Structure formats: structure tokens, C-alpha cells
mmCIF file of C-alpha atoms and ligand atoms in Angstrom:
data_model
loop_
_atom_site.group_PDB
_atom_site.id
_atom_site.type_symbol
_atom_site.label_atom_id
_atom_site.label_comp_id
_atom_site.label_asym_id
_atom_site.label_seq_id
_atom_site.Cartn_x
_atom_site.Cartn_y
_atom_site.Cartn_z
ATOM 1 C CA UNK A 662 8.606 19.334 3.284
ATOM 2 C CA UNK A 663 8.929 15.795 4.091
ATOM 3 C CA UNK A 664 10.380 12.528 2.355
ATOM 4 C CA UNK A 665 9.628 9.982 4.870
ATOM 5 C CA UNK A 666 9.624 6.206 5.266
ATOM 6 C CA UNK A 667 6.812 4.151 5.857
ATOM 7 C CA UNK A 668 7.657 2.765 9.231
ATOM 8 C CA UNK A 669 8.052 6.316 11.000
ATOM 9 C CA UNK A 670 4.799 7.482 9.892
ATOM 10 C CA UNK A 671 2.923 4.190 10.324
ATOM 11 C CA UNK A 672 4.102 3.451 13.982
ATOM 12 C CA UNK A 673 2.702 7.065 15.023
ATOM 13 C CA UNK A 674 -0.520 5.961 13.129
ATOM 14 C CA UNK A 675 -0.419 2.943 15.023
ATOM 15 C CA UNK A 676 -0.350 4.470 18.511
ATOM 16 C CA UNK A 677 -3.212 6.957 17.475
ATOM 17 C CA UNK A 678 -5.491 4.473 16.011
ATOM 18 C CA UNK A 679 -5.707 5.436 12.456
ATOM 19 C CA UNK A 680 -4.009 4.237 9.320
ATOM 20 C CA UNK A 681 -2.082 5.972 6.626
ATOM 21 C CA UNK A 682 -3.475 5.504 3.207
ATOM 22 C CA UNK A 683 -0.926 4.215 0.476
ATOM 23 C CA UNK A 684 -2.751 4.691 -2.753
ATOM 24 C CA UNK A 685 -1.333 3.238 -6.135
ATOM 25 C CA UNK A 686 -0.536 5.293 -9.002
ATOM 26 C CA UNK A 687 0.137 5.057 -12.286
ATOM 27 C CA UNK A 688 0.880 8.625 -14.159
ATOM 28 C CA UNK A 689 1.679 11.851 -13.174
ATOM 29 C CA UNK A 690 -1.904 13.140 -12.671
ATOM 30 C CA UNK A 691 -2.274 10.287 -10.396
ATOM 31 C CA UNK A 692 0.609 11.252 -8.386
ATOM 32 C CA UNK A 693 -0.659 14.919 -7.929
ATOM 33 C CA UNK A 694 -4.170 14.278 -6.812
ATOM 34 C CA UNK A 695 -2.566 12.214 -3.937
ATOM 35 C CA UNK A 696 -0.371 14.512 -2.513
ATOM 36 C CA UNK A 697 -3.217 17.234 -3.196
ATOM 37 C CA UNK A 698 -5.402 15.240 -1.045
ATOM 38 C CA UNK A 699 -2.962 14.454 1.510
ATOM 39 C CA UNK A 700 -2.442 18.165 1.869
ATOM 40 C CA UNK A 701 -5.703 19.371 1.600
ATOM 41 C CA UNK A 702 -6.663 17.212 4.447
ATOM 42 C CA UNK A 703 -3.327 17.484 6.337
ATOM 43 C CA UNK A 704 -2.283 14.124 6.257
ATOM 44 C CA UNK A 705 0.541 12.088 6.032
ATOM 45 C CA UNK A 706 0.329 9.668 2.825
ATOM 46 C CA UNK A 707 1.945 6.839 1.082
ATOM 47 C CA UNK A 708 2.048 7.303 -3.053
ATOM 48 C CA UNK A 709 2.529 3.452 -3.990
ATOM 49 C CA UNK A 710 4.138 2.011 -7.813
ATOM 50 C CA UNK A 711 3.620 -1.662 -8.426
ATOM 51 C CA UNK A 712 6.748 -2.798 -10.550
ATOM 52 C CA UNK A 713 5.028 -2.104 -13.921
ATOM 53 C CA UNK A 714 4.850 1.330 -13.810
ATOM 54 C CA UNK A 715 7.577 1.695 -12.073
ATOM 55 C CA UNK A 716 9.036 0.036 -14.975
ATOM 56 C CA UNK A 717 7.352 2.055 -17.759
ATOM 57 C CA UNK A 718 8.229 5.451 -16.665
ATOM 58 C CA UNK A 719 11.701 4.272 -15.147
ATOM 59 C CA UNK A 720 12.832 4.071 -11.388
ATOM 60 C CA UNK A 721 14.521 7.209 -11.565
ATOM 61 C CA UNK A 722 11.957 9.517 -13.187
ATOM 62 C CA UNK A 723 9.290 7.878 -10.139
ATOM 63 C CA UNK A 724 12.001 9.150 -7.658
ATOM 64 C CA UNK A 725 12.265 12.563 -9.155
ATOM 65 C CA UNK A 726 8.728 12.748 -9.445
ATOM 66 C CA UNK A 727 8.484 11.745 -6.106
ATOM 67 C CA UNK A 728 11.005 14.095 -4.555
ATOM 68 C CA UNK A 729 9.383 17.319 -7.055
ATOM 69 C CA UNK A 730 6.540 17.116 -5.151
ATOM 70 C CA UNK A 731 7.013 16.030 -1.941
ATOM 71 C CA UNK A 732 9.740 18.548 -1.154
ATOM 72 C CA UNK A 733 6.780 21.227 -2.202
ATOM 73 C CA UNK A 734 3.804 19.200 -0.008
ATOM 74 C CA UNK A 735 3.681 20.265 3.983
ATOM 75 C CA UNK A 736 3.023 17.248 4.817
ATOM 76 C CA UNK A 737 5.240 13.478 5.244
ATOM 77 C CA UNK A 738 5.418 11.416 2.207
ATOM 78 C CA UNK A 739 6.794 8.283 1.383
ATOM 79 C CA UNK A 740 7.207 6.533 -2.156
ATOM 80 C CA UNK A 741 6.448 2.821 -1.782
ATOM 81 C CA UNK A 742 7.453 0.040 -4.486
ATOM 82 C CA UNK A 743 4.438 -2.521 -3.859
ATOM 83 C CA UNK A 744 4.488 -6.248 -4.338
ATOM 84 C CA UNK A 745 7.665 -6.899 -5.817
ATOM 85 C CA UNK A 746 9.069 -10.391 -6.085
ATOM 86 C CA UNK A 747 12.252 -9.853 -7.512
ATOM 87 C CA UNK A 748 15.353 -9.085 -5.027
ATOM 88 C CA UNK A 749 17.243 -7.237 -7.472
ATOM 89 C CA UNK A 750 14.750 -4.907 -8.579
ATOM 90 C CA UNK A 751 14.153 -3.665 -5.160
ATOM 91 C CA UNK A 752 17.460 -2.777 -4.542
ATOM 92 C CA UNK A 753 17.594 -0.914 -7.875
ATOM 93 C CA UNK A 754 14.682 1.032 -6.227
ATOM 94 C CA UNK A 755 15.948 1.660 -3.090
ATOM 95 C CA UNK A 756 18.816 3.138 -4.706
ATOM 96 C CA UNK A 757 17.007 5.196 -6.923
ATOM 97 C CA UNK A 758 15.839 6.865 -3.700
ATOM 98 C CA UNK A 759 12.057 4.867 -2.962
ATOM 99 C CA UNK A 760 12.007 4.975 0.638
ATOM 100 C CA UNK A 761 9.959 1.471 1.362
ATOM 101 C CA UNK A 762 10.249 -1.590 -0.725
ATOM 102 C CA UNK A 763 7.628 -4.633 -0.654
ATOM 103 C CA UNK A 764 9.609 -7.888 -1.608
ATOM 104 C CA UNK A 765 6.798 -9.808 -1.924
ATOM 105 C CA UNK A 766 8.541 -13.533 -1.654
ATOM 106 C CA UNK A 767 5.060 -14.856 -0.515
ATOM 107 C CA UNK A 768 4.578 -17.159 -2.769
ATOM 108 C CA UNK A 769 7.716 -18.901 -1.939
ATOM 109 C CA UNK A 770 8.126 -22.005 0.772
ATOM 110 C CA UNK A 771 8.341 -20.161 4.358
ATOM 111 C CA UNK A 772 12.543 -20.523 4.423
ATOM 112 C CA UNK A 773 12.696 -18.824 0.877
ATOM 113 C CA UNK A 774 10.339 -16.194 2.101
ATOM 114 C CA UNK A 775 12.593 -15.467 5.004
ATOM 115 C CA UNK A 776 15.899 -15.827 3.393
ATOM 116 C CA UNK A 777 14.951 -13.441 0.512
ATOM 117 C CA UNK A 778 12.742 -10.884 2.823
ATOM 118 C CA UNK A 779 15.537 -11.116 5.309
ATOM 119 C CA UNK A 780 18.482 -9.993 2.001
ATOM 120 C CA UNK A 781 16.142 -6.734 1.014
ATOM 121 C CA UNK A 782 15.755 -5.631 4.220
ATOM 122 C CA UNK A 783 19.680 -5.531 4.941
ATOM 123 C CA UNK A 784 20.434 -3.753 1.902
ATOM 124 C CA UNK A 785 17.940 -1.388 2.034
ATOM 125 C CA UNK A 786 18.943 -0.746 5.798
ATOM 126 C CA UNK A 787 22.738 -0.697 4.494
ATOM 127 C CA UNK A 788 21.534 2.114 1.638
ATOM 128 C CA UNK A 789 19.638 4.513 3.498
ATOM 129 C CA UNK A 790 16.856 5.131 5.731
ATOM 130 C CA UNK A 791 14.176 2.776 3.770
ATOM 131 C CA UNK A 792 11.572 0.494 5.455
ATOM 132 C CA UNK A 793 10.542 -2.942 4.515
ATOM 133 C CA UNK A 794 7.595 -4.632 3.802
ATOM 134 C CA UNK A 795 7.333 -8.484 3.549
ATOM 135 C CA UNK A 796 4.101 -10.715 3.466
ATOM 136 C CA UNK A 797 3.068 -13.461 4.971
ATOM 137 C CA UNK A 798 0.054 -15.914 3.572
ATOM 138 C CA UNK A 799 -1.899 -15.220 0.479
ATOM 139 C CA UNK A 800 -2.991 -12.038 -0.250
ATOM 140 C CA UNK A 801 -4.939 -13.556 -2.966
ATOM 141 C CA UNK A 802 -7.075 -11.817 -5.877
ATOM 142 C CA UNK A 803 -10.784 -11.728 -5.633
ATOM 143 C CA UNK A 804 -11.665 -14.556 -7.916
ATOM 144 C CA UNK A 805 -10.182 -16.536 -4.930
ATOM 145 C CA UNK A 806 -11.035 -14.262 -2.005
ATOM 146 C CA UNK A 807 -12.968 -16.482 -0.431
ATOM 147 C CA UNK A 808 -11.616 -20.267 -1.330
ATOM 148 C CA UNK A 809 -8.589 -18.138 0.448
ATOM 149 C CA UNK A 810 -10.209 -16.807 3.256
ATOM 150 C CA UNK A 811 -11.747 -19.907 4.129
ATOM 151 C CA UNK A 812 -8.103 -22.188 3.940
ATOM 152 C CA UNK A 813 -6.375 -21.556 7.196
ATOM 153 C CA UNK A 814 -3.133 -22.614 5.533
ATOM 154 C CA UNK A 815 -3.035 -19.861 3.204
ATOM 155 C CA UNK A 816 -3.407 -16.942 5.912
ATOM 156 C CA UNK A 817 -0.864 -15.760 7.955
ATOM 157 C CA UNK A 818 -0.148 -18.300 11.583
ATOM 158 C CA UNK A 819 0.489 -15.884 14.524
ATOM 159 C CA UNK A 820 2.831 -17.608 15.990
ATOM 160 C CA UNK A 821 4.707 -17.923 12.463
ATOM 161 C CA UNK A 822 4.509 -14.077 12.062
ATOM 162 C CA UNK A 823 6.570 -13.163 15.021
ATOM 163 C CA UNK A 824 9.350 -15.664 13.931
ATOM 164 C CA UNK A 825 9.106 -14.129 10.538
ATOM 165 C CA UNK A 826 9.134 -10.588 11.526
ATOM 166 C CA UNK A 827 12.337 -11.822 14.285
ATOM 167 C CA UNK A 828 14.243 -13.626 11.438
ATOM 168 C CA UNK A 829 13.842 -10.839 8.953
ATOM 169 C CA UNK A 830 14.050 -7.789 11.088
ATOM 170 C CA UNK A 831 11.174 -6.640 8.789
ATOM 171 C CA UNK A 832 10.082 -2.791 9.858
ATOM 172 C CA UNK A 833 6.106 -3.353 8.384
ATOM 173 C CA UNK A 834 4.181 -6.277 7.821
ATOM 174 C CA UNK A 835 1.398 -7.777 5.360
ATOM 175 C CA UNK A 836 -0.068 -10.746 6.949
ATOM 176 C CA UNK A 837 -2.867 -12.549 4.705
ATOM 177 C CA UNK A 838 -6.303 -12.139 6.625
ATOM 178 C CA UNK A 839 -8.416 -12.592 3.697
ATOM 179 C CA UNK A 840 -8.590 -9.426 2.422
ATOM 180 C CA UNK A 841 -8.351 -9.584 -1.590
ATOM 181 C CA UNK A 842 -6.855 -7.222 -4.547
ATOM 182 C CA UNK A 843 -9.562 -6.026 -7.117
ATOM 183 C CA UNK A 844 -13.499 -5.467 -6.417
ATOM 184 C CA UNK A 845 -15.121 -7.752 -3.926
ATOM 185 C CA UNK A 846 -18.000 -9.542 -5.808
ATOM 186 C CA UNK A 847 -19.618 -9.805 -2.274
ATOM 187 C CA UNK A 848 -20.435 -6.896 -0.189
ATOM 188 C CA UNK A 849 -19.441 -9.082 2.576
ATOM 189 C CA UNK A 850 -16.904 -10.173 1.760
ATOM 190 C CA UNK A 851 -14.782 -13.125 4.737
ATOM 191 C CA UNK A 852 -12.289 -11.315 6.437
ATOM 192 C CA UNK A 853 -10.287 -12.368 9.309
ATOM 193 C CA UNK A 854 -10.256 -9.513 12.130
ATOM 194 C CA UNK A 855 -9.822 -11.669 14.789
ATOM 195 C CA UNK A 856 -6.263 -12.737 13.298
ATOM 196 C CA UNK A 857 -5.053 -9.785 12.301
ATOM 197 C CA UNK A 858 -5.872 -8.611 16.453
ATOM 198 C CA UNK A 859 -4.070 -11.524 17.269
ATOM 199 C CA UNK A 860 -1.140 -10.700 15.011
ATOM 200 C CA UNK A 861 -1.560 -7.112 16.080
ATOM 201 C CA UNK A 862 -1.250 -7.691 19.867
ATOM 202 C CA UNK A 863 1.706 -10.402 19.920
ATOM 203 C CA UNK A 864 3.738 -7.913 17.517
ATOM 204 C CA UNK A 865 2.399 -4.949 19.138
ATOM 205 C CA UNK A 866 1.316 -5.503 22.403
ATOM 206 C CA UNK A 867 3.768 -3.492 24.872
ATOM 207 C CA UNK A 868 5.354 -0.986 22.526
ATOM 208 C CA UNK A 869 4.586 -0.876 18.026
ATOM 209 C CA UNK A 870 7.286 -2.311 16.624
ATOM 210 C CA UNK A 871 6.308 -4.106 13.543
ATOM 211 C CA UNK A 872 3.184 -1.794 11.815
ATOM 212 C CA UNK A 873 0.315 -4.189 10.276
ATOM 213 C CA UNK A 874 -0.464 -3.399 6.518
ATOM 214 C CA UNK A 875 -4.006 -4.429 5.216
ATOM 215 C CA UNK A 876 -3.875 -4.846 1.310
ATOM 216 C CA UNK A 877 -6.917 -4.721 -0.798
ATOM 217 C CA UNK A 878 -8.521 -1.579 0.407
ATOM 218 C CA UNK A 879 -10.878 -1.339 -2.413
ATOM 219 C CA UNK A 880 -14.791 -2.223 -2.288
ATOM 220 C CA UNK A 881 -13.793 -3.138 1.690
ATOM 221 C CA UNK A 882 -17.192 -1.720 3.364
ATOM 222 C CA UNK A 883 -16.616 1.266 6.001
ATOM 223 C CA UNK A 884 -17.403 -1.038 8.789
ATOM 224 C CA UNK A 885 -14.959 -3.708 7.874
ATOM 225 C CA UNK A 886 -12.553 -0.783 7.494
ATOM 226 C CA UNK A 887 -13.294 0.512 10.747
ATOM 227 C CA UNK A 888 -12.734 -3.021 12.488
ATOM 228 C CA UNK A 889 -9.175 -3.605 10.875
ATOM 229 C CA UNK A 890 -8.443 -0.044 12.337
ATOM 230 C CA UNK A 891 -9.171 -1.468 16.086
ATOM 231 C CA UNK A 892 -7.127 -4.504 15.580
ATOM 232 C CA UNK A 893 -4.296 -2.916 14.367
ATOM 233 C CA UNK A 894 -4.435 -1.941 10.552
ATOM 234 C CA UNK A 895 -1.986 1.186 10.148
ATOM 235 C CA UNK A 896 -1.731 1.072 6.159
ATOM 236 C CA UNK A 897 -4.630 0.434 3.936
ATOM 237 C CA UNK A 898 -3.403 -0.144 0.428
ATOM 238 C CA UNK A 899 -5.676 1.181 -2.072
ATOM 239 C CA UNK A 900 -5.004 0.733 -6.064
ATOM 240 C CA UNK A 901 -8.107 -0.897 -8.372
ATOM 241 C CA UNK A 902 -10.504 1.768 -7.024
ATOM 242 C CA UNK A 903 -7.544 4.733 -8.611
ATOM 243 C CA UNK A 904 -7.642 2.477 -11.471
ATOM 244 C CA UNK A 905 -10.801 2.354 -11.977
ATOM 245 C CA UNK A 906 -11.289 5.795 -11.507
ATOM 246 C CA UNK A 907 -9.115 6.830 -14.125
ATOM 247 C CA UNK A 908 -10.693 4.984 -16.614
ATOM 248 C CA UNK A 909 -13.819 5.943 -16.278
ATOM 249 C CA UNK A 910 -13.228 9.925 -15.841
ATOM 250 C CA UNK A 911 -11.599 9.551 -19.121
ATOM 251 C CA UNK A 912 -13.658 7.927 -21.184
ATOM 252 C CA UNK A 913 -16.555 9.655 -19.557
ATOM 253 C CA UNK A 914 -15.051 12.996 -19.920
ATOM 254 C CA UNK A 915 -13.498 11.776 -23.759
ATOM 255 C CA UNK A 916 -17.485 10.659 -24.695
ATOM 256 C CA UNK A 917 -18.790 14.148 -23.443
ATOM 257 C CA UNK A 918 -16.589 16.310 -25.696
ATOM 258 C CA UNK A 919 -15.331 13.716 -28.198
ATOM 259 C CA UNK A 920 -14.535 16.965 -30.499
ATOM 260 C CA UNK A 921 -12.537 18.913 -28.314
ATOM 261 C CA UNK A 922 -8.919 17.428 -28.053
ATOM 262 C CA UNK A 923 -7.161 18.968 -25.313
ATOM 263 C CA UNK A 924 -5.574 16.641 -23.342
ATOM 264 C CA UNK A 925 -5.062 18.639 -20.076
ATOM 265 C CA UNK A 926 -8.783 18.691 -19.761
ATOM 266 C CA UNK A 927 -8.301 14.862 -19.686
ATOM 267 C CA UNK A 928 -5.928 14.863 -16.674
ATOM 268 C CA UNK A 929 -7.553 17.709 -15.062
ATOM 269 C CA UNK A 930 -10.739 15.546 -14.907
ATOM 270 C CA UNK A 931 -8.769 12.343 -13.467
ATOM 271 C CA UNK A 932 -7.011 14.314 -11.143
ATOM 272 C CA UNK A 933 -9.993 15.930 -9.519
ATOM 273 C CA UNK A 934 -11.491 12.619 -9.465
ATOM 274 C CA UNK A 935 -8.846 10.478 -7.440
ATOM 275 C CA UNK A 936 -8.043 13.883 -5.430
ATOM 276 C CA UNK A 937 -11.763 13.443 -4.566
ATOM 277 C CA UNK A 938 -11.323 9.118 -3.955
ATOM 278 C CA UNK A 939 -8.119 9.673 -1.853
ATOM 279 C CA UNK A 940 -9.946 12.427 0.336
ATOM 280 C CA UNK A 941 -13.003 10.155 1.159
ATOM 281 C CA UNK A 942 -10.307 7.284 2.002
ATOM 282 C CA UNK A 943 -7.646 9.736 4.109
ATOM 283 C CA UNK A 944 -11.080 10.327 6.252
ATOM 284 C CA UNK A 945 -12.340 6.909 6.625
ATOM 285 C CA UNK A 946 -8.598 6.032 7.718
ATOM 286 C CA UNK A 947 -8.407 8.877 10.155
ATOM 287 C CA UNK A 948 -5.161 10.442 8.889
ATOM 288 C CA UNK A 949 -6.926 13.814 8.469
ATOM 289 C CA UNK A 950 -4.909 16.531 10.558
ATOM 290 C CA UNK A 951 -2.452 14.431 11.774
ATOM 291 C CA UNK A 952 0.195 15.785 9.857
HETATM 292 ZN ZN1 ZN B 968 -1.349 -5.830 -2.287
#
């Protein structure tokens, strides 16, 4: 039914208090079980490519993909290109018809950050009706989770956030809190809620206008996920645990019936499996019937 951008469906999740999931994929049967979920539970969704894949399969086959089966789905979806640091690549995608683009220029001193955040989102704005997401901080991976959680100077300043969101006209954005891609080796692991409700209320206070992302949804405990949700977490990004899952359906499912080579059994197995990991997340988000 629906091709949507991030931003429209996030700032309605932001005045209801839930969160869209945006779950990374990286095949087909991937890409199904998400929009199954989403539908099955009546949600709107966000189906996420890092560059790689995006690479792999080509820009334009993602898009077609994409459009396939969200035309067919009665719900809103968007197609997200996550974490991408190169400025040229995400105008490819945005012209290949992905309707919100991560540059991730993060990494970069503060004025680089700005100056390249600030050149995506005016093309993709020129393009077409596609949302941007920038980042702020270190989003970092867990080996450093919490030598990053702990530096104050790698998470995102407040007061630096609202000049960065101003100077880039950025539509949605990642600040670092603390929260880490991969699995947390702690189960509790150091995250930053009261920054990210600080973030949430200068940004966000009177009316939404810039939607908070949290990255690193996987392993986060349900509590932890709950708190982000009251300070202002309206997109929970969600990739090793789909990773993960793949994996191990398939080789589970290969060692079971090592004789029987049909691979459709294979993808019917991981799909049913993530359709099952995206459900339990669209729930613990509270996206469930909002669509
Ligand atoms: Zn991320």
C-alpha cells in the first residue's frame, strides 16, 4: 500500500510513545519475513541495507525488491540505507528510489560531519521525498561499548545536537548514548537514558521535529528498551540478532536433513525464524496496530 519515509512514520511514533522497528536485511527471505511481520502485527516498519548488501545485490534490484513488496503489504514501509559514509553512494541510493539515507560522517571532525550531513540531506530533499539520518558521537561496537559509554567526549553534547540538527536540517537523528552494534557481553550493559531525554526534550519538547534513532537494538534488555521508549527513542535499529538468526536456522536446519537438498526448505526455515524475531521486537517497540 504504502512506500513511506522514515520521518513521517517516526514523528507519529514519537507522539504515541512507541518506536518503529528498522530491522537489517540481507537476502530476499530476510526482506519477506519483515514485511510479514509488520503485517501480521499491523505495523508500520523500516526494512534497513547496510552498504554491503546493498552493494552485492545492486541498488536497483533492493529498490525493486523493496517496491514488489511494499506496494502488496497494507501497511507503511520505508527502505533505509544504514550507516553509510560515503556522499556519493547515498545519492546513488536515493535515486534508485531508497526513501531514507544514513550518511554516517561520524567519524569525521564536527565541521566535516556537518558539511557532509548537511550536502545529503539537500540532495535527497532536491530528489524526492527521502528523509535523513545523520549521527552524532560514537555509536561504537561492543568490544568498546563501554570504554565508549564511559568517555563523555565520544557521546553526543546536547547542546551540540540542536546546532547539528539546525545546521543540517537533518529530518532523524542518531545521537551516541552508549548503546553498541553486535551482542552486549554484559547484560547490563552502560547506557545513557538520561542524555538521550535530554536530547529528546530540547529537540522535541513543544512539537517532534527531529525523531531520535537508538542503534544497537540487539541483546538491549526489555527494560532498557522500555526506558529509551520514555525518553524519546522512535527507531530501534535491529541487525546482528537477523544475522544471527539466519545463520543458525540454516545450519541448524542444513545439520537436521544434511541429505535432503532443497533449498526453499532453507529459506522457508530463516524466514519463519526472523518473521518470528521481528514480531517479538514490533511488540516490545509498541508498533503493533498502529498501522
Ligand atoms: Zn547502527
Amino acid at each position: 500500500m504504502s512506500i513511506v519515509n522514515a520521518k513521517e512514520i517516526m514523528v507519529e511514533a514519537a507522539k504515541g510513545k512507541y518506536a518503529i522497528g528498522a530491522f537489517n536485511i540481507t537476502n530476499l527471505a530476510q526482506f519477506e519475513a519483515v514485511i510479514d511481520a509488520a503485517v501480521e502485527k499491523r505495523a508500520p516498519v523500516i526494512v534497513q541495507t547496510s552498504v554491503k548488501p546493498s552493494k552485492f545485490y545492486g541498488r536497483d534490484v533492493m529498490v525493486a525488491v523493496f517496491r514488489a513488496l511494499a506496494e502488496a503489504a497494507p501497511v507503511p514501509v520505508c527502505l533505509h540505507l544504514d550507516h553509510c559514509t560515503d556522499i556519493e553512494y547515498c545519492k546513488l541510493c536515493a535515486d534508485a528510489g531508497y526513501t531514507n539515507i544514513m550518511i554516517d560522517a561520524s567519524k569525521q571532525p564536527y565541521d566535516e560531519n556537518i558539511r557532509q550531513t548537511k550536502e545529503v540531506v539537500e540532495y535527497c530533499h532536491s530528489v524526492g521525498d527521502i528523509s535523513v539520518e545523520g549521527e552524532l558521537g560514537t555509536v561504537s561496537g561492543v568490544e568498546d561499548q563501554v570504554k565508549v559509554a564511559e568517555d563523555e567526549a565520544a557521546l553526543a553534547n546536547p547542546t551540540q545536537a540542536v546546532e547539528f540538527v539546525e545546521k543540517t536540517g537533518l529530518d532523524i537523528f542518531a545521537p551516541a548514548i552508549g548503546t553498541a552494534h553486535g551482542v552486549y557481553k554484559t547484560k547490563n550493559p552502560k547506557v545513557d537514558f538520561e542524555r538521550l531525554d535530554q536530547i529528546n526534550k530540547l529537540m522535541n519538547g513543544k512539537t517532534i521535529k527531529t525523531p531520535l534513532v537508538v542503534h544497537g537494538g540487539t541483546g538491549l534488555p526489555d527494560d532498557y528498551v522500555k526506558r529509551l521508549l520514555e525518553c524519546g527513542g522512535a527507531k530501534f535499529n535491529v541487525s546482528t540478532e537477523l544475522k544471527h538468526t539466519l545463520i543458525d536456522t540454516a545450519f541448524n536446519y542444513v545439520t537436521a536433513k544434511r541429505e535432503e537438498y532443497d533449498p526453499g526448505k532453507i529459506d522457508a526455515a530463516v524466514r519463519d525464524a526472523i518473521r518470528g524475531v521481528v514480531g517479538r521486537w514490533i511488540d516490545m517497540l509498541g508498533s503493533a496496530g498502529k498501522a
